[in-house]
Amino acid sequence: MLRLAQVLPLDRTEVYTKKGGDSWWYLENGLALVRGQDPAVLPSGPIYLLYAGYPQRIATPETAILLMRLLQVVMSTLTCYFVYRLAWAISHDVRAGLIVAAVLAVSPAFIIETGQILTETLFIFLLAGGLWLYVATIERNPADKPLSPRLYGLVALVAIIFGIATLTRAVLLAFPLGLLIHLLMVYGWRKGLQLGLTLVVVFAVTLSPWTIYNRVKWGQTVIAAQGFAAFLFLGATDSGWQGPQQTDNTLQQQSGAPLSADPSVQQQAYSSGATNAILGDLGGWLKSRISQLSSAVLQPHGTVFYTGESLKDMTSRWLKTDHSLGGLLRLTQGDSFWPKLVLYLFHDIGMLAGIIGIWLSRRNWRLALPLVGLIAYFLLAHFVLYVIPRYLFPLDMIWWVFGGIAFAALMQRFVWRRVQPSPLVEKVS
C-alpha cells in the first residue's frame, strides 16, 4: 500500500520530457530495441531495455509508465518476502525475517525507488530472489547426501536468475565464480565442482544470446554489457558521471585526439586513458578511490530525490564553523532535512546492525557467506570502478538481512532476561 501510494500520483509524462536522463534513455532505446530499430551497440544489458520497451509497444506512453511502476510495486513487495526468508534461513529465527521485512516495507529509499524508471528495483528483486533460492537450496541439501537431479536443477535455476540480473546490471558478472568457490567449501571438491560447473555453465549460456546478438548484428563481442572501461576511466580520473557525451569529451581532452565511432576502439581508448591516469599517479588514485568509495558507502541512496543542499554538507559546515544550538536549529529547518535524516537513519542503522549480525551469523557461515561475499564483491568492484550511492543501493538489502538477525538476537536477550527468575527466586525455590 505504501508503494502504491507513492507511484500512483506520480507524473507519467515527465520522464519523456527530461531528455538526456537515464530514465529517458531506457525508454527511448528500449522501444527502439523491441522494434528492431536500435541505432548502435548498446552499452547496457538488454533486460531493463526490454522491460521498458514492451509496455510502450502495447500501450500509450502514459499507460506504459503506469504499468512499469505497478510491476515494480509487485517486485519490491516480493523483495520484502525474499529477505524475510533469507534472514529466517540464516538465523533459524522467524523474528529476524519479520524485522527485515518490516524495515524494507517502510524504508523510504525502497518506496521511492519503486516509482523510478531505473534498473534498481528489478535488479534488487532478481538479486534477492536468486540469493534466497541459493541459500534455501544449500540449507535443504546437506553435503553428506548424494547429489540429486533436483539439486542440479535448482542450481541451474539460480544461475539463470543471476544471468538475467547480470543482463540488467553487469556489475554482477564475476559473482558466480565466488559462488563456485562457496560450493567447493560446502560440498567438497567432487560434489562442489560438479555443482559449481553447472552454475557457471548455465550462467554463461544465459548471457550468450546477448553476446551472439551483438556479434551477428554489430560485429562486436559484448559480455553482458559494454561500459566497464568507461567506468574504470571515470574512477581513475575522478571526473564524475555527467552523461555519455561529457564522458567522451573528457576522454578526448585527456588524449588530445578525436574519439573513434567504433565501440571496440572506444573501449580500448577508455582502457588506455584509465591505465595512464592510474600509473601516472598511483598514490593519488588509491587515495581518490578510498575517498569516493567511503563517501558512497556512508551516504544513503535517495537523498538526490529531495531538493535543497546536501545534508552531509550542511552538517559538516555546522560542525566546522558553528557548533551553536541556533545553528543546529537552522540546520533542521533546511530544505528536506527530515526526509533526508530518515534516509540516513535507515541506512546507517542498517549498516551498523548488519556488521553485528554478520558476527552473530558466523556459526552458520555456510548460509551467511554468500551474502557476506556479495558485500565484499560489490565493494571491491566499486573500489576500481566509478561509484555513487545508487550503485551500492542493493547492499542496503543485505545489510538489513543481517541487521534483522542482530535485532532479533537483542530481542531474544531482552525477553530472556525478563522471563528468567532472579538468583534470589531460584535460591528460595
Short mmCIF file of C-alpha atoms in Angstrom, two decimals:
data_model
loop_
_atom_site.label_atom_id
_atom_site.label_comp_id
_atom_site.label_asym_id
_atom_site.label_seq_id
_atom_site.Cartn_x
_atom_site.Cartn_y
_atom_site.Cartn_z
CA MET A 1 0.00 0.00 0.00
CA LEU A 2 2.88 2.38 0.74
CA ARG A 3 4.37 1.68 -2.67
CA LEU A 4 1.06 2.18 -4.44
CA ALA A 5 0.56 5.45 -2.58
CA GLN A 6 3.97 6.52 -3.84
CA VAL A 7 3.66 5.58 -7.52
CA LEU A 8 0.02 6.29 -8.38
CA PRO A 9 0.17 10.12 -8.00
CA LEU A 10 3.47 10.45 -9.91
CA ASP A 11 3.52 12.29 -13.22
CA ARG A 12 3.61 9.84 -16.14
CA THR A 13 4.87 12.23 -18.82
CA GLU A 14 7.80 13.90 -17.09
CA VAL A 15 10.22 11.05 -17.82
CA TYR A 16 9.62 11.57 -21.55
CA THR A 17 10.27 15.30 -21.42
CA LYS A 18 13.56 15.13 -19.47
CA LYS A 19 15.69 14.15 -22.44
CA GLY A 20 19.21 13.04 -21.67
CA GLY A 21 18.48 11.43 -18.31
CA ASP A 22 18.86 7.73 -17.57
CA SER A 23 15.09 7.11 -17.47
CA TRP A 24 14.57 8.76 -20.84
CA TRP A 25 17.49 6.74 -22.25
CA TYR A 26 15.97 3.43 -21.14
CA LEU A 27 12.58 4.34 -22.58
CA GLU A 28 13.98 5.58 -25.89
CA ASN A 29 16.39 2.72 -26.51
CA GLY A 30 14.07 0.09 -25.05
CA LEU A 31 11.36 0.96 -27.54
CA ALA A 32 13.89 1.02 -30.36
CA LEU A 33 15.23 -2.40 -29.33
CA VAL A 34 11.83 -4.15 -29.32
CA ARG A 35 11.05 -2.56 -32.68
CA GLY A 36 14.35 -3.75 -34.13
CA GLN A 37 15.42 -0.14 -34.73
CA ASP A 38 18.35 0.08 -32.26
CA PRO A 39 20.81 2.60 -33.64
CA ALA A 40 24.10 1.20 -32.34
CA VAL A 41 25.75 -1.12 -29.86
CA LEU A 42 24.03 -0.55 -26.51
CA PRO A 43 26.37 -0.12 -23.52
CA SER A 44 23.98 -1.80 -21.05
CA GLY A 45 22.42 -5.24 -20.88
CA PRO A 46 19.04 -5.78 -22.58
CA ILE A 47 16.73 -6.81 -19.73
CA TYR A 48 15.62 -3.40 -18.48
CA LEU A 49 15.53 -2.12 -22.04
CA LEU A 50 13.08 -4.90 -22.90
CA TYR A 51 11.19 -4.21 -19.69
CA ALA A 52 10.86 -0.56 -20.75
CA GLY A 53 10.26 -1.32 -24.42
CA TYR A 54 7.41 -3.83 -24.49
CA PRO A 55 4.92 -1.80 -22.38
CA GLN A 56 5.46 1.12 -24.76
CA ARG A 57 4.85 -1.23 -27.68
CA ILE A 58 1.44 -2.36 -26.43
CA ALA A 59 0.14 0.75 -24.65
CA THR A 60 0.17 4.53 -24.72
CA PRO A 61 3.25 6.21 -23.21
CA GLU A 62 1.45 7.22 -20.01
CA THR A 63 -0.13 3.80 -19.56
CA ALA A 64 3.24 2.14 -20.19
CA ILE A 65 4.81 4.14 -17.37
CA LEU A 66 1.96 3.21 -15.03
CA LEU A 67 2.29 -0.47 -15.95
CA MET A 68 6.05 -0.44 -15.34
CA ARG A 69 5.60 1.20 -11.95
CA LEU A 70 2.86 -1.21 -10.90
CA LEU A 71 5.07 -4.15 -11.84
CA GLN A 72 7.86 -2.61 -9.78
CA VAL A 73 5.46 -2.35 -6.84
CA VAL A 74 4.95 -6.11 -7.08
CA MET A 75 8.68 -6.78 -7.42
CA SER A 76 9.58 -4.54 -4.48
CA THR A 77 6.94 -6.26 -2.33
CA LEU A 78 8.29 -9.69 -3.27
CA THR A 79 11.77 -8.47 -2.35
CA CYS A 80 10.49 -7.97 1.20
CA TYR A 81 9.42 -11.63 1.18
CA PHE A 82 12.77 -12.83 -0.15
CA VAL A 83 14.76 -11.01 2.55
CA TYR A 84 12.32 -12.36 5.16
CA ARG A 85 13.15 -15.90 4.08
CA LEU A 86 16.88 -15.16 3.87
CA ALA A 87 17.13 -13.82 7.43
CA TRP A 88 14.97 -16.67 8.74
CA ALA A 89 17.11 -19.30 6.98
CA ILE A 90 20.43 -17.91 8.21
CA SER A 91 19.35 -17.32 11.82
CA HIS A 92 16.69 -20.04 12.23
CA ASP A 93 14.62 -17.31 13.89
CA VAL A 94 11.43 -16.15 12.18
CA ARG A 95 11.59 -12.86 14.09
CA ALA A 96 14.76 -11.90 12.21
CA GLY A 97 12.89 -12.35 8.95
CA LEU A 98 9.89 -10.37 10.16
CA ILE A 99 12.12 -7.48 11.28
CA VAL A 100 13.95 -7.13 7.96
CA ALA A 101 10.69 -7.50 6.01
CA ALA A 102 9.11 -4.75 8.12
CA VAL A 103 12.12 -2.46 7.67
CA LEU A 104 12.19 -2.83 3.88
CA ALA A 105 8.42 -2.42 3.75
CA VAL A 106 8.60 1.05 5.30
CA SER A 107 12.09 2.10 4.15
CA PRO A 108 11.71 5.41 2.26
CA ALA A 109 14.55 4.60 -0.15
CA PHE A 110 12.91 1.36 -1.33
CA ILE A 111 9.47 3.01 -1.54
CA ILE A 112 10.77 5.95 -3.56
CA GLU A 113 12.79 3.74 -5.90
CA THR A 114 9.65 1.80 -6.87
CA GLY A 115 8.43 4.79 -8.87
CA GLN A 116 11.70 5.39 -10.73
CA ILE A 117 12.21 4.21 -14.31
CA LEU A 118 15.62 2.82 -13.44
CA THR A 119 17.16 -0.63 -13.07
CA GLU A 120 17.40 -0.74 -9.26
CA THR A 121 14.01 -2.27 -8.36
CA LEU A 122 14.23 -5.01 -10.99
CA PHE A 123 17.88 -5.75 -10.24
CA ILE A 124 17.34 -5.94 -6.46
CA PHE A 125 14.29 -8.18 -6.99
CA LEU A 126 16.31 -10.61 -9.11
CA LEU A 127 19.29 -10.45 -6.76
CA ALA A 128 17.17 -11.11 -3.65
CA GLY A 129 15.29 -13.94 -5.36
CA GLY A 130 18.47 -15.58 -6.59
CA LEU A 131 20.16 -15.33 -3.20
CA TRP A 132 17.14 -16.75 -1.38
CA LEU A 133 16.85 -19.69 -3.79
CA TYR A 134 20.60 -20.37 -3.49
CA VAL A 135 20.62 -20.23 0.33
CA ALA A 136 17.45 -22.34 0.56
CA THR A 137 18.99 -24.91 -1.78
CA ILE A 138 22.15 -25.16 0.34
CA GLU A 139 20.09 -25.38 3.54
CA ARG A 140 17.85 -28.21 2.30
CA ASN A 141 20.58 -30.27 0.63
CA PRO A 142 23.25 -31.23 3.19
CA ALA A 143 26.72 -32.14 1.97
CA ASP A 144 26.51 -35.68 3.34
CA LYS A 145 23.67 -36.65 1.00
CA PRO A 146 24.07 -37.74 -2.66
CA LEU A 147 23.58 -35.13 -5.35
CA SER A 148 20.10 -35.39 -6.84
CA PRO A 149 18.80 -34.24 -10.23
CA ARG A 150 16.56 -31.79 -8.36
CA LEU A 151 19.62 -30.19 -6.76
CA TYR A 152 21.24 -29.73 -10.17
CA GLY A 153 18.00 -28.20 -11.42
CA LEU A 154 17.83 -25.73 -8.54
CA VAL A 155 21.46 -24.69 -9.05
CA ALA A 156 20.74 -24.20 -12.76
CA LEU A 157 17.71 -22.05 -11.91
CA VAL A 158 19.87 -19.93 -9.61
CA ALA A 159 22.32 -19.47 -12.49
CA ILE A 160 19.53 -18.36 -14.83
CA ILE A 161 18.25 -15.81 -12.31
CA PHE A 162 21.74 -14.40 -11.75
CA GLY A 163 22.27 -14.36 -15.52
CA ILE A 164 19.13 -12.27 -16.02
CA ALA A 165 20.23 -10.00 -13.16
CA THR A 166 23.64 -9.56 -14.83
CA LEU A 167 21.94 -8.62 -18.09
CA THR A 168 20.15 -5.95 -16.04
CA ARG A 169 23.21 -4.65 -14.20
CA ALA A 170 26.52 -6.05 -15.46
CA VAL A 171 28.37 -5.48 -12.19
CA LEU A 172 27.30 -9.00 -11.12
CA LEU A 173 29.30 -10.61 -13.94
CA ALA A 174 32.04 -12.27 -11.83
CA PHE A 175 29.94 -13.09 -8.76
CA PRO A 176 29.09 -16.68 -9.86
CA LEU A 177 32.80 -17.50 -9.60
CA GLY A 178 32.53 -16.66 -5.91
CA LEU A 179 29.54 -18.98 -5.62
CA LEU A 180 31.59 -21.74 -7.26
CA ILE A 181 34.21 -21.33 -4.52
CA HIS A 182 31.45 -21.39 -1.92
CA LEU A 183 30.07 -24.66 -3.33
CA LEU A 184 33.54 -26.18 -3.13
CA MET A 185 33.77 -25.14 0.53
CA VAL A 186 30.33 -26.55 1.39
CA TYR A 187 30.25 -29.77 -0.66
CA GLY A 188 33.91 -30.61 -1.10
CA TRP A 189 35.94 -30.89 -4.29
CA ARG A 190 33.99 -33.57 -6.16
CA LYS A 191 30.40 -32.56 -5.44
CA GLY A 192 31.21 -28.87 -5.22
CA LEU A 193 32.97 -28.86 -8.58
CA GLN A 194 30.04 -30.59 -10.29
CA LEU A 195 27.52 -28.13 -8.86
CA GLY A 196 29.82 -25.16 -9.43
CA LEU A 197 30.43 -26.02 -13.07
CA THR A 198 26.69 -26.44 -13.55
CA LEU A 199 26.12 -22.96 -12.16
CA VAL A 200 28.88 -21.30 -14.20
CA VAL A 201 27.97 -23.05 -17.47
CA VAL A 202 24.25 -22.28 -17.20
CA PHE A 203 25.10 -18.69 -16.22
CA ALA A 204 27.29 -18.33 -19.33
CA VAL A 205 24.58 -19.85 -21.53
CA THR A 206 22.07 -17.33 -20.12
CA LEU A 207 24.37 -14.47 -21.12
CA SER A 208 25.16 -15.90 -24.55
CA PRO A 209 22.11 -14.72 -26.57
CA TRP A 210 23.02 -11.07 -25.96
CA THR A 211 26.63 -11.79 -26.91
CA ILE A 212 25.56 -13.60 -30.08
CA TYR A 213 23.13 -10.81 -30.97
CA ASN A 214 25.82 -8.13 -30.75
CA ARG A 215 28.31 -10.29 -32.63
CA VAL A 216 25.95 -11.02 -35.50
CA LYS A 217 24.39 -7.57 -35.81
CA TRP A 218 27.32 -5.30 -34.96
CA GLY A 219 30.41 -7.48 -35.14
CA GLN A 220 31.20 -6.64 -31.50
CA THR A 221 31.96 -9.06 -28.67
CA VAL A 222 29.85 -7.98 -25.70
CA ILE A 223 29.85 -9.96 -22.45
CA ALA A 224 26.73 -8.79 -20.55
CA ALA A 225 27.42 -5.11 -21.32
CA GLN A 226 29.93 -2.62 -22.54
CA GLY A 227 30.94 0.31 -20.40
CA PHE A 228 33.32 -1.29 -17.90
CA ALA A 229 36.23 0.57 -19.46
CA ALA A 230 34.35 3.88 -19.31
CA PHE A 231 33.52 3.43 -15.62
CA LEU A 232 37.13 2.42 -14.95
CA PHE A 233 38.18 5.65 -16.70
CA LEU A 234 35.71 7.73 -14.66
CA GLY A 235 37.00 6.20 -11.44
CA ALA A 236 40.63 6.73 -12.44
CA THR A 237 40.20 10.36 -13.48
CA ASP A 238 37.69 11.31 -10.75
CA SER A 239 35.71 13.20 -13.38
CA GLY A 240 32.23 12.06 -12.36
CA TRP A 241 29.29 10.92 -14.47
CA GLN A 242 27.58 13.69 -16.44
CA GLY A 243 26.26 11.63 -19.32
CA PRO A 244 27.92 9.73 -22.18
CA GLN A 245 28.65 12.84 -24.25
CA GLN A 246 30.50 14.58 -21.41
CA THR A 247 32.45 11.39 -20.65
CA ASP A 248 33.55 11.17 -24.28
CA ASN A 249 34.58 14.83 -24.19
CA THR A 250 36.66 14.23 -21.05
CA LEU A 251 38.49 11.37 -22.75
CA GLN A 252 39.15 13.46 -25.87
CA GLN A 253 40.52 16.32 -23.79
CA GLN A 254 42.87 13.96 -21.97
CA SER A 255 44.09 12.15 -25.07
CA GLY A 256 44.13 15.17 -27.36
CA ALA A 257 42.64 13.09 -30.19
CA PRO A 258 39.08 12.67 -31.50
CA LEU A 259 37.19 9.62 -30.26
CA SER A 260 36.51 6.88 -32.80
CA ALA A 261 32.91 5.98 -33.66
CA ASP A 262 33.82 2.27 -33.42
CA PRO A 263 32.65 0.99 -29.96
CA SER A 264 35.52 -1.50 -29.66
CA VAL A 265 38.08 1.23 -30.39
CA GLN A 266 36.30 3.46 -27.85
CA GLN A 267 36.64 0.79 -25.17
CA GLN A 268 40.36 0.48 -25.92
CA ALA A 269 40.72 4.25 -25.67
CA TYR A 270 38.96 4.31 -22.30
CA SER A 271 41.13 1.46 -21.03
CA SER A 272 44.30 3.24 -22.16
CA GLY A 273 43.13 6.51 -20.61
CA ALA A 274 42.39 4.78 -17.31
CA THR A 275 45.74 2.95 -17.32
CA ASN A 276 47.65 6.16 -17.98
CA ALA A 277 45.80 8.00 -15.22
CA ILE A 278 46.40 5.23 -12.67
CA LEU A 279 50.07 4.65 -13.47
CA GLY A 280 50.72 8.38 -13.70
CA ASP A 281 49.76 8.88 -10.05
CA LEU A 282 49.20 5.55 -8.29
CA GLY A 283 49.16 7.07 -4.82
CA GLY A 284 46.69 9.75 -5.84
CA TRP A 285 44.49 7.13 -7.49
CA LEU A 286 44.40 4.98 -4.34
CA LYS A 287 43.58 8.00 -2.19
CA SER A 288 40.85 9.10 -4.59
CA ARG A 289 39.30 5.63 -4.78
CA ILE A 290 39.24 5.24 -0.99
CA SER A 291 37.63 8.67 -0.65
CA GLN A 292 35.00 8.02 -3.35
CA LEU A 293 34.09 4.58 -2.05
CA SER A 294 33.88 5.75 1.57
CA SER A 295 31.63 8.63 0.57
CA ALA A 296 29.35 6.33 -1.44
CA VAL A 297 29.17 3.79 1.40
CA LEU A 298 28.29 6.37 4.06
CA GLN A 299 25.75 8.38 2.06
CA PRO A 300 22.34 6.73 1.57
CA HIS A 301 20.76 6.40 -1.83
CA GLY A 302 17.63 8.50 -2.29
CA THR A 303 18.71 11.90 -0.96
CA VAL A 304 19.05 13.17 -4.54
CA PHE A 305 15.27 12.91 -4.95
CA TYR A 306 14.84 15.76 -2.45
CA THR A 307 15.63 19.39 -3.22
CA GLY A 308 18.00 21.59 -1.29
CA GLU A 309 21.58 21.47 -0.15
CA SER A 310 23.20 18.18 0.80
CA LEU A 311 22.52 17.21 4.41
CA LYS A 312 26.09 15.96 4.67
CA ASP A 313 27.48 19.32 3.53
CA MET A 314 25.21 21.28 5.88
CA THR A 315 26.14 19.12 8.87
CA SER A 316 29.84 19.31 8.02
CA ARG A 317 29.68 23.09 7.82
CA TRP A 318 27.87 23.28 11.19
CA LEU A 319 30.49 21.05 12.83
CA LYS A 320 33.38 23.07 11.40
CA THR A 321 32.18 26.65 11.76
CA ASP A 322 29.24 26.93 14.14
CA HIS A 323 28.64 24.38 16.95
CA SER A 324 25.84 26.57 18.35
CA LEU A 325 22.35 25.42 19.24
CA GLY A 326 20.89 28.10 16.99
CA GLY A 327 22.95 26.81 14.10
CA LEU A 328 21.67 23.30 14.78
CA LEU A 329 18.07 24.54 14.78
CA ARG A 330 18.65 26.34 11.48
CA LEU A 331 20.11 23.08 10.15
CA THR A 332 16.88 21.24 10.97
CA GLN A 333 14.92 23.89 9.07
CA GLY A 334 16.85 23.34 5.86
CA ASP A 335 15.24 22.01 2.70
CA SER A 336 14.01 18.42 3.14
CA PHE A 337 16.05 18.00 6.33
CA TRP A 338 13.75 15.48 8.00
CA PRO A 339 13.18 13.18 5.00
CA LYS A 340 16.92 13.11 4.37
CA LEU A 341 17.59 12.42 8.04
CA VAL A 342 15.22 9.43 7.92
CA LEU A 343 17.11 8.07 4.91
CA TYR A 344 20.38 8.41 6.80
CA LEU A 345 18.94 6.65 9.86
CA PHE A 346 17.66 3.67 7.88
CA HIS A 347 20.97 3.43 6.02
CA ASP A 348 23.41 3.89 8.90
CA ILE A 349 21.50 1.81 11.46
CA GLY A 350 21.22 -0.94 8.84
CA MET A 351 24.97 -0.99 8.27
CA LEU A 352 25.88 -0.94 11.97
CA ALA A 353 23.33 -3.62 12.85
CA GLY A 354 24.39 -5.58 9.77
CA ILE A 355 28.02 -5.74 10.90
CA ILE A 356 26.85 -7.08 14.28
CA GLY A 357 24.54 -9.54 12.54
CA ILE A 358 27.40 -10.83 10.39
CA TRP A 359 29.40 -11.58 13.52
CA LEU A 360 26.39 -13.31 15.14
CA SER A 361 25.93 -15.44 11.99
CA ARG A 362 29.50 -16.76 11.96
CA ARG A 363 28.49 -20.22 13.21
CA ASN A 364 26.09 -20.63 10.29
CA TRP A 365 28.72 -19.45 7.82
CA ARG A 366 27.63 -21.85 5.08
CA LEU A 367 24.40 -19.90 4.62
CA ALA A 368 25.70 -16.44 5.58
CA LEU A 369 28.86 -16.48 3.46
CA PRO A 370 27.19 -15.85 0.05
CA LEU A 371 25.66 -12.63 1.38
CA VAL A 372 28.88 -11.53 3.07
CA GLY A 373 30.70 -12.37 -0.15
CA LEU A 374 28.29 -10.20 -2.13
CA ILE A 375 29.03 -7.23 0.13
CA ALA A 376 32.77 -7.75 -0.32
CA TYR A 377 32.35 -8.26 -4.08
CA PHE A 378 30.40 -5.01 -4.56
CA LEU A 379 32.88 -3.00 -2.51
CA LEU A 380 35.89 -4.43 -4.34
CA ALA A 381 34.30 -3.91 -7.76
CA HIS A 382 33.42 -0.30 -7.00
CA PHE A 383 36.79 0.39 -5.48
CA VAL A 384 38.06 0.15 -9.05
CA LEU A 385 35.01 1.38 -10.95
CA TYR A 386 33.30 4.74 -10.64
CA VAL A 387 30.85 4.69 -7.73
CA ILE A 388 27.93 6.71 -6.37
CA PRO A 389 25.47 5.74 -3.59
CA ARG A 390 22.97 4.48 -6.16
CA TYR A 391 25.38 1.76 -7.32
CA LEU A 392 25.71 0.44 -3.76
CA PHE A 393 21.98 0.63 -3.02
CA PRO A 394 21.46 -3.16 -3.46
CA LEU A 395 23.71 -3.68 -0.42
CA ASP A 396 21.14 -1.97 1.83
CA MET A 397 19.00 -5.07 1.45
CA ILE A 398 21.90 -7.31 2.53
CA TRP A 399 22.88 -5.11 5.46
CA TRP A 400 19.34 -5.29 6.77
CA VAL A 401 19.18 -9.08 6.45
CA PHE A 402 21.98 -9.24 8.99
CA GLY A 403 20.53 -6.23 10.82
CA GLY A 404 17.32 -8.19 11.33
CA ILE A 405 19.36 -11.03 12.80
CA ALA A 406 21.09 -8.60 15.19
CA PHE A 407 17.84 -7.02 16.36
CA ALA A 408 16.21 -10.44 16.77
CA ALA A 409 19.12 -11.51 18.97
CA LEU A 410 18.74 -8.33 21.01
CA MET A 411 15.03 -9.02 21.45
CA GLN A 412 15.76 -12.59 22.47
CA ARG A 413 18.23 -11.41 25.09
CA PHE A 414 15.80 -8.81 26.42
CA VAL A 415 12.86 -11.23 26.59
CA TRP A 416 15.06 -13.97 28.09
CA ARG A 417 16.12 -11.65 30.91
CA ARG A 418 12.51 -10.76 31.63
CA VAL A 419 11.22 -14.32 31.85
CA GLN A 420 14.16 -15.87 33.73
CA PRO A 421 13.80 -15.90 37.54
CA SER A 422 16.27 -13.90 39.59
CA PRO A 423 19.01 -15.70 41.56
CA LEU A 424 17.11 -14.87 44.78
CA VAL A 425 13.95 -16.57 43.47
CA GLU A 426 15.98 -19.61 42.41
CA LYS A 427 17.56 -19.82 45.88
CA VAL A 428 14.19 -19.61 47.62
CA SER A 429 12.79 -22.26 45.32
#
